[in-house]
Amino acid sequence: LSNPHGCAAGYRIYRAESGIKTGALDTPANNAWMRVGESSASPFRDEFRDCEPATPLLHEHGCPPDDLHHLHITESGVMVGLSGNELWYTLPGDPMTWSRNRRRMIRAEWGKPLALSVHKDDLYVLTDHLPVHYRLGLSDAGPQLQRNLIPKHLPMASLTSVSSGYQGVVYASDSGLVLLSGGQAQVISSPWFNRDQWRRLDPASIVGAVHDEAYVMASSVDAFLFEFGDGVFADNGNTNLIGLELGGRIVGADAMYSGDALYWAKDGVVYRWDWEAMPVGNHKDPEVQPEAAGECCPFFYRPAIEDKNGSATYTAAEVHMRPGSEVTFRYYDGDCREPVLVDEEVRTDCEPFRLTDCRRTEDSRIEITGCGMVDSVTLGTSLQALRLR
């Protein structure tokens, strides 16, 4: 760089590329001017006749703090992590641009930072009080974080329950299972568990992971699969809860999702569970053993149906299952821990059948045992209505 005025003060250095790659996004050419840093003026002599000089060491480049944890990368290629009560982040596509100029303080009144999770370009700091949401955007000046404080007391109860997928981040709070999507928080377990019932599940022991469009979890008390349905709200009409018989094997383990299957490791064994490819109930077999050919493990299927007018009486049902399945359908009324059996039917086909008249309450449930693959269960107010569907 030569200065026609003969003074040596310094230079601001920018980089400009058309279509600079930042994670999953291509920055448009008119937004590709990004300030890299400042360098003092000094003579440069190309002794080796290289095509271009080496990249200067600039103040924007730096090492991460020693206590950095929960390291993630966003969809835009920005690395983020927690250090004490601070959120640190880098320039897109450059993992060694940690700087004290790129950090955000988590205030004490929001809670103590316990974990950080990322879904696309949404960052969620989970604390012992409020969830804190940051929306990441890129500009000419670099990454910009827009804070959105979620004003709900939803402390994180279990570190091993945090999982990203579907439309956001899922974790276990002491009030229920929470889904963070955008700047909103929903307790998606509320149609089935009030706060006291949820706490009896021992949420501090929960381990889980998002699997396709569902969340698989297990605690020291029970195990469930939550199907998210069509939306991110607990009362969207087609959110479902399916009980699982996991034998407590994944409690205290670490879970992950990869290649359309859920894996968890405990006591020297890696277990595999695939909802689509494996028969229902076969998910208890460890990966290191051949697939068991014994009986299927029982499970129960409980739809999240809400009576808007409070007068619906279900008199018929229909079990949608794969050919060759044989199951026993049971309809219960009462508290989920002490159910009262209302009707029991052995089903080998998908034809609608009559139920003993019983108005569904908030605590009723459906249980299906046997061998096969059940896709869904439909309840109706009349047998004729189900046949005409």
mmCIF file of C-alpha atoms in Angstrom:
data_model
loop_
_atom_site.group_PDB
_atom_site.id
_atom_site.type_symbol
_atom_site.label_atom_id
_atom_site.label_comp_id
_atom_site.label_asym_id
_atom_site.label_seq_id
_atom_site.Cartn_x
_atom_site.Cartn_y
_atom_site.Cartn_z
ATOM 1 C CA LEU A 1 0.000 0.000 0.000
ATOM 2 C CA SER A 2 1.426 3.365 -0.940
ATOM 3 C CA ASN A 3 0.278 6.694 0.443
ATOM 4 C CA PRO A 4 0.556 9.586 -2.046
ATOM 5 C CA HIS A 5 0.630 12.112 0.815
ATOM 6 C CA GLY A 6 3.656 10.518 2.440
ATOM 7 C CA CYS A 7 2.132 10.088 5.908
ATOM 8 C CA ALA A 8 2.075 6.760 7.706
ATOM 9 C CA ALA A 9 -0.982 6.623 9.935
ATOM 10 C CA GLY A 10 -2.771 3.338 9.298
ATOM 11 C CA TYR A 11 -5.216 1.535 7.106
ATOM 12 C CA ARG A 12 -8.609 -0.039 7.555
ATOM 13 C CA ILE A 13 -8.662 -3.330 5.728
ATOM 14 C CA TYR A 14 -11.821 -4.791 4.186
ATOM 15 C CA ARG A 15 -12.466 -7.938 2.252
ATOM 16 C CA ALA A 16 -14.906 -7.984 -0.645
ATOM 17 C CA GLU A 17 -15.976 -11.150 -2.405
ATOM 18 C CA SER A 18 -18.968 -11.822 -4.602
ATOM 19 C CA GLY A 19 -20.996 -14.589 -3.003
ATOM 20 C CA ILE A 20 -18.868 -15.024 0.104
ATOM 21 C CA LYS A 21 -19.778 -18.365 1.675
ATOM 22 C CA THR A 22 -21.182 -18.117 5.198
ATOM 23 C CA GLY A 23 -22.549 -21.487 6.320
ATOM 24 C CA ALA A 24 -25.691 -22.407 4.394
ATOM 25 C CA LEU A 25 -26.178 -18.898 2.967
ATOM 26 C CA ASP A 26 -24.506 -16.956 0.161
ATOM 27 C CA THR A 27 -24.029 -13.297 1.020
ATOM 28 C CA PRO A 28 -25.127 -11.051 -1.886
ATOM 29 C CA ALA A 29 -22.339 -9.094 -3.595
ATOM 30 C CA ASN A 30 -23.558 -5.735 -2.331
ATOM 31 C CA ASN A 31 -23.380 -7.017 1.247
ATOM 32 C CA ALA A 32 -20.000 -8.701 0.957
ATOM 33 C CA TRP A 33 -17.932 -5.738 2.165
ATOM 34 C CA MET A 34 -16.833 -6.718 5.632
ATOM 35 C CA ARG A 35 -14.377 -4.865 7.790
ATOM 36 C CA VAL A 36 -11.564 -7.176 8.818
ATOM 37 C CA GLY A 37 -9.574 -4.860 11.030
ATOM 38 C CA GLU A 38 -6.943 -2.140 11.175
ATOM 39 C CA SER A 39 -3.242 -2.338 10.506
ATOM 40 C CA SER A 40 -0.519 0.233 11.106
ATOM 41 C CA ALA A 41 1.293 1.467 8.006
ATOM 42 C CA SER A 42 4.613 -0.284 7.398
ATOM 43 C CA PRO A 43 6.703 -0.960 4.283
ATOM 44 C CA PHE A 44 6.265 -4.361 2.643
ATOM 45 C CA ARG A 45 8.815 -5.933 0.314
ATOM 46 C CA ASP A 46 7.911 -9.098 -1.611
ATOM 47 C CA GLU A 47 11.304 -10.794 -1.236
ATOM 48 C CA PHE A 48 10.025 -14.195 -2.420
ATOM 49 C CA ARG A 49 8.014 -12.718 -5.302
ATOM 50 C CA ASP A 50 4.784 -14.313 -4.056
ATOM 51 C CA CYS A 51 1.559 -13.541 -5.827
ATOM 52 C CA GLU A 52 0.309 -11.666 -2.805
ATOM 53 C CA PRO A 53 1.478 -10.834 0.712
ATOM 54 C CA ALA A 54 0.511 -12.945 3.699
ATOM 55 C CA THR A 55 -2.657 -12.178 5.616
ATOM 56 C CA PRO A 56 -1.837 -9.537 8.265
ATOM 57 C CA LEU A 57 -2.433 -10.345 11.922
ATOM 58 C CA LEU A 58 -5.261 -8.078 12.931
ATOM 59 C CA HIS A 59 -6.997 -7.265 16.176
ATOM 60 C CA GLU A 60 -10.220 -8.997 14.982
ATOM 61 C CA HIS A 61 -8.565 -12.410 15.211
ATOM 62 C CA GLY A 62 -8.368 -13.970 18.657
ATOM 63 C CA CYS A 63 -8.602 -17.144 20.718
ATOM 64 C CA PRO A 64 -11.739 -18.276 22.548
ATOM 65 C CA PRO A 65 -11.866 -17.880 26.341
ATOM 66 C CA ASP A 66 -10.449 -20.820 28.287
ATOM 67 C CA ASP A 67 -13.793 -21.719 29.885
ATOM 68 C CA LEU A 68 -15.845 -21.667 26.653
ATOM 69 C CA HIS A 69 -18.521 -24.378 26.628
ATOM 70 C CA HIS A 70 -21.628 -25.359 24.637
ATOM 71 C CA LEU A 71 -19.898 -24.572 21.343
ATOM 72 C CA HIS A 72 -22.302 -24.433 18.368
ATOM 73 C CA ILE A 73 -22.331 -23.124 14.811
ATOM 74 C CA THR A 74 -25.339 -21.359 13.307
ATOM 75 C CA GLU A 75 -26.798 -21.767 9.839
ATOM 76 C CA SER A 76 -24.941 -18.596 8.792
ATOM 77 C CA GLY A 77 -21.566 -20.038 9.843
ATOM 78 C CA VAL A 78 -21.165 -18.052 13.081
ATOM 79 C CA MET A 79 -19.666 -19.960 16.027
ATOM 80 C CA VAL A 80 -21.198 -19.285 19.443
ATOM 81 C CA GLY A 81 -20.470 -20.422 22.991
ATOM 82 C CA LEU A 82 -20.896 -19.605 26.667
ATOM 83 C CA SER A 83 -18.212 -18.275 28.985
ATOM 84 C CA GLY A 84 -19.324 -17.561 32.543
ATOM 85 C CA ASN A 85 -22.313 -15.249 32.273
ATOM 86 C CA GLU A 86 -21.438 -14.140 28.716
ATOM 87 C CA LEU A 87 -22.425 -15.255 25.212
ATOM 88 C CA TRP A 88 -19.483 -15.120 22.775
ATOM 89 C CA TYR A 89 -19.638 -15.299 18.965
ATOM 90 C CA THR A 90 -17.310 -15.063 15.943
ATOM 91 C CA LEU A 91 -17.335 -13.679 12.425
ATOM 92 C CA PRO A 92 -19.065 -15.998 9.914
ATOM 93 C CA GLY A 93 -16.876 -18.756 8.520
ATOM 94 C CA ASP A 94 -13.860 -17.894 10.716
ATOM 95 C CA PRO A 95 -13.520 -19.938 13.935
ATOM 96 C CA MET A 96 -10.563 -17.875 15.232
ATOM 97 C CA THR A 97 -12.209 -14.455 15.415
ATOM 98 C CA TRP A 98 -13.246 -14.504 19.066
ATOM 99 C CA SER A 99 -13.186 -10.989 20.461
ATOM 100 C CA ARG A 100 -14.331 -9.145 23.559
ATOM 101 C CA ASN A 101 -16.113 -6.869 21.100
ATOM 102 C CA ARG A 102 -18.409 -9.772 20.200
ATOM 103 C CA ARG A 103 -20.018 -10.911 23.422
ATOM 104 C CA ARG A 104 -23.304 -10.386 25.207
ATOM 105 C CA MET A 105 -23.844 -10.248 28.957
ATOM 106 C CA ILE A 106 -26.554 -12.442 30.510
ATOM 107 C CA ARG A 107 -27.890 -10.315 33.339
ATOM 108 C CA ALA A 108 -28.288 -11.779 36.820
ATOM 109 C CA GLU A 109 -32.016 -10.983 36.910
ATOM 110 C CA TRP A 110 -32.538 -13.235 33.869
ATOM 111 C CA GLY A 111 -30.919 -16.192 35.619
ATOM 112 C CA LYS A 112 -27.642 -18.110 35.655
ATOM 113 C CA PRO A 113 -26.652 -19.414 32.172
ATOM 114 C CA LEU A 114 -26.663 -23.214 32.198
ATOM 115 C CA ALA A 115 -26.760 -24.223 28.534
ATOM 116 C CA LEU A 116 -26.781 -22.844 24.995
ATOM 117 C CA SER A 117 -28.645 -24.387 22.070
ATOM 118 C CA VAL A 118 -28.987 -23.318 18.439
ATOM 119 C CA HIS A 119 -31.687 -23.881 15.825
ATOM 120 C CA LYS A 120 -30.748 -22.428 12.430
ATOM 121 C CA ASP A 121 -29.973 -18.751 13.234
ATOM 122 C CA ASP A 122 -31.874 -18.690 16.543
ATOM 123 C CA LEU A 123 -29.771 -18.862 19.733
ATOM 124 C CA TYR A 124 -31.277 -19.867 23.081
ATOM 125 C CA VAL A 125 -29.519 -19.354 26.408
ATOM 126 C CA LEU A 126 -31.160 -21.640 28.991
ATOM 127 C CA THR A 127 -30.916 -20.459 32.589
ATOM 128 C CA ASP A 128 -32.281 -21.320 36.027
ATOM 129 C CA HIS A 129 -34.979 -18.661 35.486
ATOM 130 C CA LEU A 130 -35.890 -17.237 32.037
ATOM 131 C CA PRO A 131 -34.998 -18.469 28.525
ATOM 132 C CA VAL A 132 -33.126 -15.790 26.540
ATOM 133 C CA HIS A 133 -33.505 -15.759 22.744
ATOM 134 C CA TYR A 134 -31.124 -14.098 20.273
ATOM 135 C CA ARG A 135 -31.881 -13.799 16.559
ATOM 136 C CA LEU A 136 -28.726 -13.702 14.445
ATOM 137 C CA GLY A 137 -28.508 -11.506 11.363
ATOM 138 C CA LEU A 138 -25.604 -10.519 9.103
ATOM 139 C CA SER A 139 -24.836 -6.949 8.040
ATOM 140 C CA ASP A 140 -21.947 -4.941 6.597
ATOM 141 C CA ALA A 141 -20.621 -4.488 10.134
ATOM 142 C CA GLY A 142 -20.665 -8.237 10.859
ATOM 143 C CA PRO A 143 -23.013 -10.456 12.905
ATOM 144 C CA GLN A 144 -25.836 -8.697 14.741
ATOM 145 C CA LEU A 145 -27.726 -10.281 17.664
ATOM 146 C CA GLN A 146 -31.251 -9.125 18.408
ATOM 147 C CA ARG A 147 -32.257 -10.082 21.947
ATOM 148 C CA ASN A 148 -35.743 -11.273 22.836
ATOM 149 C CA LEU A 149 -36.309 -12.006 26.520
ATOM 150 C CA ILE A 150 -38.990 -14.678 27.018
ATOM 151 C CA PRO A 151 -40.827 -13.524 30.188
ATOM 152 C CA LYS A 152 -41.728 -16.986 31.512
ATOM 153 C CA HIS A 153 -40.244 -18.767 34.524
ATOM 154 C CA LEU A 154 -39.080 -21.926 32.739
ATOM 155 C CA PRO A 155 -35.815 -22.994 34.417
ATOM 156 C CA MET A 156 -33.893 -25.812 32.785
ATOM 157 C CA ALA A 157 -34.224 -28.972 34.890
ATOM 158 C CA SER A 158 -32.031 -31.413 32.939
ATOM 159 C CA LEU A 159 -28.976 -30.719 30.793
ATOM 160 C CA THR A 160 -29.361 -34.063 28.969
ATOM 161 C CA SER A 161 -32.896 -33.155 27.903
ATOM 162 C CA VAL A 162 -31.824 -30.296 25.595
ATOM 163 C CA SER A 163 -32.189 -31.111 21.893
ATOM 164 C CA SER A 164 -32.483 -29.055 18.707
ATOM 165 C CA GLY A 165 -34.640 -30.029 15.742
ATOM 166 C CA TYR A 166 -38.069 -29.852 14.106
ATOM 167 C CA GLN A 167 -39.054 -26.171 14.574
ATOM 168 C CA GLY A 168 -36.913 -25.186 17.535
ATOM 169 C CA VAL A 169 -35.242 -26.336 20.754
ATOM 170 C CA VAL A 170 -36.809 -28.746 23.262
ATOM 171 C CA TYR A 171 -35.820 -29.086 26.920
ATOM 172 C CA ALA A 172 -37.254 -30.239 30.251
ATOM 173 C CA SER A 173 -38.267 -27.572 32.754
ATOM 174 C CA ASP A 174 -39.678 -28.115 36.233
ATOM 175 C CA SER A 175 -43.050 -26.991 34.793
ATOM 176 C CA GLY A 176 -43.138 -29.310 31.767
ATOM 177 C CA LEU A 177 -41.529 -30.098 28.438
ATOM 178 C CA VAL A 178 -40.749 -26.786 26.706
ATOM 179 C CA LEU A 179 -40.499 -26.071 22.974
ATOM 180 C CA LEU A 180 -38.717 -22.826 22.043
ATOM 181 C CA SER A 181 -39.539 -21.654 18.522
ATOM 182 C CA GLY A 182 -38.567 -18.188 17.334
ATOM 183 C CA GLY A 183 -39.189 -15.892 20.274
ATOM 184 C CA GLN A 184 -41.953 -18.048 21.781
ATOM 185 C CA ALA A 185 -41.999 -20.742 24.468
ATOM 186 C CA GLN A 186 -44.704 -23.410 24.722
ATOM 187 C CA VAL A 187 -45.121 -26.090 27.416
ATOM 188 C CA ILE A 188 -46.041 -28.889 25.004
ATOM 189 C CA SER A 189 -46.651 -31.469 27.747
ATOM 190 C CA SER A 190 -49.528 -29.471 29.280
ATOM 191 C CA PRO A 191 -52.390 -31.437 27.591
ATOM 192 C CA TRP A 192 -51.301 -34.548 29.483
ATOM 193 C CA PHE A 193 -49.475 -33.398 32.632
ATOM 194 C CA ASN A 194 -50.220 -30.604 35.041
ATOM 195 C CA ARG A 195 -47.280 -29.249 37.025
ATOM 196 C CA ASP A 196 -47.602 -31.734 39.913
ATOM 197 C CA GLN A 197 -47.939 -34.736 37.577
ATOM 198 C CA TRP A 198 -44.920 -33.581 35.573
ATOM 199 C CA ARG A 199 -42.763 -33.208 38.683
ATOM 200 C CA ARG A 200 -43.642 -36.779 39.687
ATOM 201 C CA LEU A 201 -41.858 -37.852 36.494
ATOM 202 C CA ASP A 202 -38.553 -36.614 38.009
ATOM 203 C CA PRO A 203 -37.692 -34.056 35.271
ATOM 204 C CA ALA A 204 -34.132 -33.642 36.587
ATOM 205 C CA SER A 205 -33.371 -37.193 35.370
ATOM 206 C CA ILE A 206 -34.779 -36.751 31.846
ATOM 207 C CA VAL A 207 -32.624 -37.572 28.830
ATOM 208 C CA GLY A 208 -34.033 -37.089 25.354
ATOM 209 C CA ALA A 209 -33.550 -36.087 21.740
ATOM 210 C CA VAL A 210 -35.601 -34.834 18.811
ATOM 211 C CA HIS A 211 -36.280 -37.673 16.350
ATOM 212 C CA ASP A 212 -37.841 -36.593 13.032
ATOM 213 C CA GLU A 213 -41.056 -34.779 14.079
ATOM 214 C CA ALA A 214 -41.083 -36.156 17.618
ATOM 215 C CA TYR A 215 -39.176 -35.934 20.901
ATOM 216 C CA VAL A 216 -38.158 -39.171 22.634
ATOM 217 C CA MET A 217 -37.528 -38.876 26.371
ATOM 218 C CA ALA A 218 -37.050 -41.071 29.413
ATOM 219 C CA SER A 219 -36.797 -40.305 33.113
ATOM 220 C CA SER A 220 -36.264 -42.442 36.193
ATOM 221 C CA VAL A 221 -40.064 -42.923 36.302
ATOM 222 C CA ASP A 222 -41.345 -43.310 32.730
ATOM 223 C CA ALA A 223 -40.599 -42.869 29.020
ATOM 224 C CA PHE A 224 -42.591 -41.147 26.275
ATOM 225 C CA LEU A 225 -42.565 -40.045 22.653
ATOM 226 C CA PHE A 226 -44.116 -36.638 21.879
ATOM 227 C CA GLU A 227 -45.315 -36.172 18.299
ATOM 228 C CA PHE A 228 -45.272 -32.452 17.504
ATOM 229 C CA GLY A 229 -48.052 -32.517 14.887
ATOM 230 C CA ASP A 230 -48.535 -29.628 12.465
ATOM 231 C CA GLY A 231 -47.494 -26.738 14.682
ATOM 232 C CA VAL A 232 -45.494 -25.594 17.668
ATOM 233 C CA PHE A 233 -48.434 -25.191 20.047
ATOM 234 C CA ALA A 234 -49.532 -27.796 22.591
ATOM 235 C CA ASP A 235 -53.226 -27.522 21.606
ATOM 236 C CA ASN A 236 -52.839 -27.735 17.816
ATOM 237 C CA GLY A 237 -55.245 -30.714 17.711
ATOM 238 C CA ASN A 238 -52.906 -33.418 16.415
ATOM 239 C CA THR A 239 -50.080 -33.455 18.936
ATOM 240 C CA ASN A 240 -49.775 -36.975 20.352
ATOM 241 C CA LEU A 241 -48.202 -38.683 23.357
ATOM 242 C CA ILE A 242 -47.003 -42.274 23.073
ATOM 243 C CA GLY A 243 -45.738 -44.171 26.092
ATOM 244 C CA LEU A 244 -42.590 -46.273 25.705
ATOM 245 C CA GLU A 245 -41.294 -49.267 27.649
ATOM 246 C CA LEU A 246 -37.566 -48.542 27.716
ATOM 247 C CA GLY A 247 -36.830 -50.299 30.977
ATOM 248 C CA GLY A 248 -34.980 -47.285 32.363
ATOM 249 C CA ARG A 249 -31.994 -48.074 30.174
ATOM 250 C CA ILE A 250 -31.384 -44.565 28.896
ATOM 251 C CA VAL A 251 -31.680 -42.815 32.260
ATOM 252 C CA GLY A 252 -28.333 -41.204 32.994
ATOM 253 C CA ALA A 253 -27.197 -41.817 29.428
ATOM 254 C CA ASP A 254 -26.362 -39.432 26.622
ATOM 255 C CA ALA A 255 -28.617 -39.368 23.543
ATOM 256 C CA MET A 256 -28.111 -38.249 19.962
ATOM 257 C CA TYR A 257 -30.011 -38.334 16.662
ATOM 258 C CA SER A 258 -28.363 -39.317 13.390
ATOM 259 C CA GLY A 259 -29.363 -41.018 10.157
ATOM 260 C CA ASP A 260 -33.073 -41.379 10.962
ATOM 261 C CA ALA A 261 -32.342 -43.173 14.222
ATOM 262 C CA LEU A 262 -31.889 -42.301 17.882
ATOM 263 C CA TYR A 263 -28.827 -43.569 19.727
ATOM 264 C CA TRP A 264 -27.985 -43.519 23.393
ATOM 265 C CA ALA A 265 -24.956 -44.860 25.248
ATOM 266 C CA LYS A 266 -24.850 -46.329 28.740
ATOM 267 C CA ASP A 267 -22.763 -48.905 30.609
ATOM 268 C CA GLY A 268 -20.628 -49.800 27.602
ATOM 269 C CA VAL A 269 -23.532 -50.414 25.199
ATOM 270 C CA VAL A 270 -24.862 -48.226 22.380
ATOM 271 C CA TYR A 271 -28.611 -48.624 21.881
ATOM 272 C CA ARG A 272 -30.433 -47.807 18.646
ATOM 273 C CA TRP A 273 -34.097 -46.858 18.222
ATOM 274 C CA ASP A 274 -35.756 -46.233 14.835
ATOM 275 C CA TRP A 275 -39.472 -45.416 14.826
ATOM 276 C CA GLU A 276 -39.906 -45.930 11.064
ATOM 277 C CA ALA A 277 -37.802 -48.987 10.280
ATOM 278 C CA MET A 278 -38.148 -51.161 13.389
ATOM 279 C CA PRO A 279 -41.289 -52.918 14.671
ATOM 280 C CA VAL A 280 -42.951 -51.141 17.560
ATOM 281 C CA GLY A 281 -41.372 -52.260 20.813
ATOM 282 C CA ASN A 282 -38.101 -53.564 19.334
ATOM 283 C CA HIS A 283 -36.315 -50.402 20.374
ATOM 284 C CA LYS A 284 -34.990 -51.957 23.614
ATOM 285 C CA ASP A 285 -32.466 -54.155 21.844
ATOM 286 C CA PRO A 286 -28.822 -52.993 21.986
ATOM 287 C CA GLU A 287 -27.052 -52.398 18.693
ATOM 288 C CA VAL A 288 -24.392 -54.974 19.542
ATOM 289 C CA GLN A 289 -26.929 -57.826 19.686
ATOM 290 C CA PRO A 290 -29.007 -59.406 16.883
ATOM 291 C CA GLU A 291 -32.588 -58.218 16.569
ATOM 292 C CA ALA A 292 -34.864 -60.030 18.997
ATOM 293 C CA ALA A 293 -37.709 -62.113 17.570
ATOM 294 C CA GLY A 294 -39.763 -62.266 20.743
ATOM 295 C CA GLU A 295 -42.904 -60.448 21.819
ATOM 296 C CA CYS A 296 -43.384 -56.780 21.097
ATOM 297 C CA CYS A 297 -43.199 -54.506 24.109
ATOM 298 C CA PRO A 298 -46.486 -52.836 25.090
ATOM 299 C CA PHE A 299 -47.032 -49.153 24.520
ATOM 300 C CA PHE A 300 -49.962 -46.803 24.809
ATOM 301 C CA TYR A 301 -51.125 -44.180 22.363
ATOM 302 C CA ARG A 302 -52.879 -41.131 23.766
ATOM 303 C CA PRO A 303 -54.133 -38.355 21.426
ATOM 304 C CA ALA A 304 -54.274 -34.747 22.593
ATOM 305 C CA ILE A 305 -57.950 -34.080 21.829
ATOM 306 C CA GLU A 306 -59.673 -31.111 23.389
ATOM 307 C CA ASP A 307 -63.483 -30.922 23.605
ATOM 308 C CA LYS A 308 -64.338 -27.369 22.602
ATOM 309 C CA ASN A 309 -68.063 -27.634 23.434
ATOM 310 C CA GLY A 310 -67.637 -29.993 26.367
ATOM 311 C CA SER A 311 -70.395 -32.376 25.175
ATOM 312 C CA ALA A 312 -68.696 -34.807 22.786
ATOM 313 C CA THR A 313 -69.292 -38.514 23.431
ATOM 314 C CA TYR A 314 -67.047 -40.912 21.537
ATOM 315 C CA THR A 315 -68.913 -44.056 20.484
ATOM 316 C CA ALA A 316 -66.589 -45.455 17.810
ATOM 317 C CA ALA A 317 -62.907 -45.856 17.041
ATOM 318 C CA GLU A 318 -60.623 -46.849 14.186
ATOM 319 C CA VAL A 319 -57.065 -48.199 14.460
ATOM 320 C CA HIS A 320 -54.914 -47.478 11.395
ATOM 321 C CA MET A 321 -52.247 -50.189 11.293
ATOM 322 C CA ARG A 322 -50.034 -51.985 8.813
ATOM 323 C CA PRO A 323 -51.115 -55.332 7.267
ATOM 324 C CA GLY A 324 -50.308 -58.324 9.458
ATOM 325 C CA SER A 325 -50.658 -56.419 12.723
ATOM 326 C CA GLU A 326 -52.700 -57.820 15.602
ATOM 327 C CA VAL A 327 -53.311 -55.579 18.587
ATOM 328 C CA THR A 328 -55.558 -55.291 21.622
ATOM 329 C CA PHE A 329 -57.265 -51.902 21.870
ATOM 330 C CA ARG A 330 -58.228 -50.656 25.353
ATOM 331 C CA TYR A 331 -60.056 -47.429 26.203
ATOM 332 C CA TYR A 332 -59.588 -46.041 29.717
ATOM 333 C CA ASP A 333 -61.212 -43.279 31.736
ATOM 334 C CA GLY A 334 -59.826 -41.642 34.852
ATOM 335 C CA ASP A 335 -56.400 -40.545 36.070
ATOM 336 C CA CYS A 336 -53.534 -41.784 33.922
ATOM 337 C CA ARG A 337 -51.863 -43.521 36.903
ATOM 338 C CA GLU A 338 -55.061 -45.312 37.994
ATOM 339 C CA PRO A 339 -57.050 -45.819 34.780
ATOM 340 C CA VAL A 340 -60.510 -47.409 34.651
ATOM 341 C CA LEU A 341 -60.999 -49.821 31.729
ATOM 342 C CA VAL A 342 -64.086 -48.886 29.684
ATOM 343 C CA ASP A 343 -63.733 -51.021 26.551
ATOM 344 C CA GLU A 344 -61.412 -53.712 25.141
ATOM 345 C CA GLU A 345 -61.242 -54.980 21.545
ATOM 346 C CA VAL A 346 -58.887 -57.311 19.627
ATOM 347 C CA ARG A 347 -58.201 -55.766 16.211
ATOM 348 C CA THR A 348 -56.633 -57.307 13.091
ATOM 349 C CA ASP A 349 -57.910 -54.790 10.505
ATOM 350 C CA CYS A 350 -58.540 -51.060 10.061
ATOM 351 C CA GLU A 351 -62.348 -51.222 10.064
ATOM 352 C CA PRO A 352 -64.198 -48.854 12.463
ATOM 353 C CA PHE A 353 -65.818 -50.463 15.533
ATOM 354 C CA ARG A 354 -68.179 -49.404 18.295
ATOM 355 C CA LEU A 355 -67.053 -48.224 21.719
ATOM 356 C CA THR A 356 -68.899 -48.416 24.999
ATOM 357 C CA ASP A 357 -70.464 -44.963 25.356
ATOM 358 C CA CYS A 358 -68.110 -42.879 27.435
ATOM 359 C CA ARG A 359 -67.526 -39.159 27.326
ATOM 360 C CA ARG A 360 -63.804 -38.498 27.027
ATOM 361 C CA THR A 361 -62.289 -36.510 29.892
ATOM 362 C CA GLU A 362 -58.929 -34.771 30.038
ATOM 363 C CA ASP A 363 -57.369 -37.791 31.769
ATOM 364 C CA SER A 364 -58.683 -40.590 29.523
ATOM 365 C CA ARG A 365 -56.299 -42.605 27.405
ATOM 366 C CA ILE A 366 -55.971 -45.322 24.773
ATOM 367 C CA GLU A 367 -53.711 -48.349 25.228
ATOM 368 C CA ILE A 368 -52.669 -50.716 22.444
ATOM 369 C CA THR A 369 -50.659 -53.891 23.028
ATOM 370 C CA GLY A 370 -49.558 -56.610 20.642
ATOM 371 C CA CYS A 371 -47.302 -56.883 17.607
ATOM 372 C CA GLY A 372 -47.348 -54.733 14.504
ATOM 373 C CA MET A 373 -47.106 -51.139 13.354
ATOM 374 C CA VAL A 374 -49.822 -48.662 14.362
ATOM 375 C CA ASP A 375 -49.910 -45.406 12.383
ATOM 376 C CA SER A 376 -52.720 -43.594 14.195
ATOM 377 C CA VAL A 377 -56.003 -43.934 16.088
ATOM 378 C CA THR A 378 -59.200 -42.039 15.254
ATOM 379 C CA LEU A 379 -62.102 -41.500 17.661
ATOM 380 C CA GLY A 380 -65.576 -40.585 16.401
ATOM 381 C CA THR A 381 -68.941 -39.535 17.769
ATOM 382 C CA SER A 382 -70.663 -42.115 15.530
ATOM 383 C CA LEU A 383 -69.737 -45.315 13.718
ATOM 384 C CA GLN A 384 -71.349 -44.052 10.521
ATOM 385 C CA ALA A 385 -69.206 -40.897 10.547
ATOM 386 C CA LEU A 386 -66.007 -42.961 10.668
ATOM 387 C CA ARG A 387 -67.159 -45.232 7.826
ATOM 388 C CA LEU A 388 -67.862 -42.207 5.613
ATOM 389 C CA ARG A 389 -64.396 -40.712 6.111
#
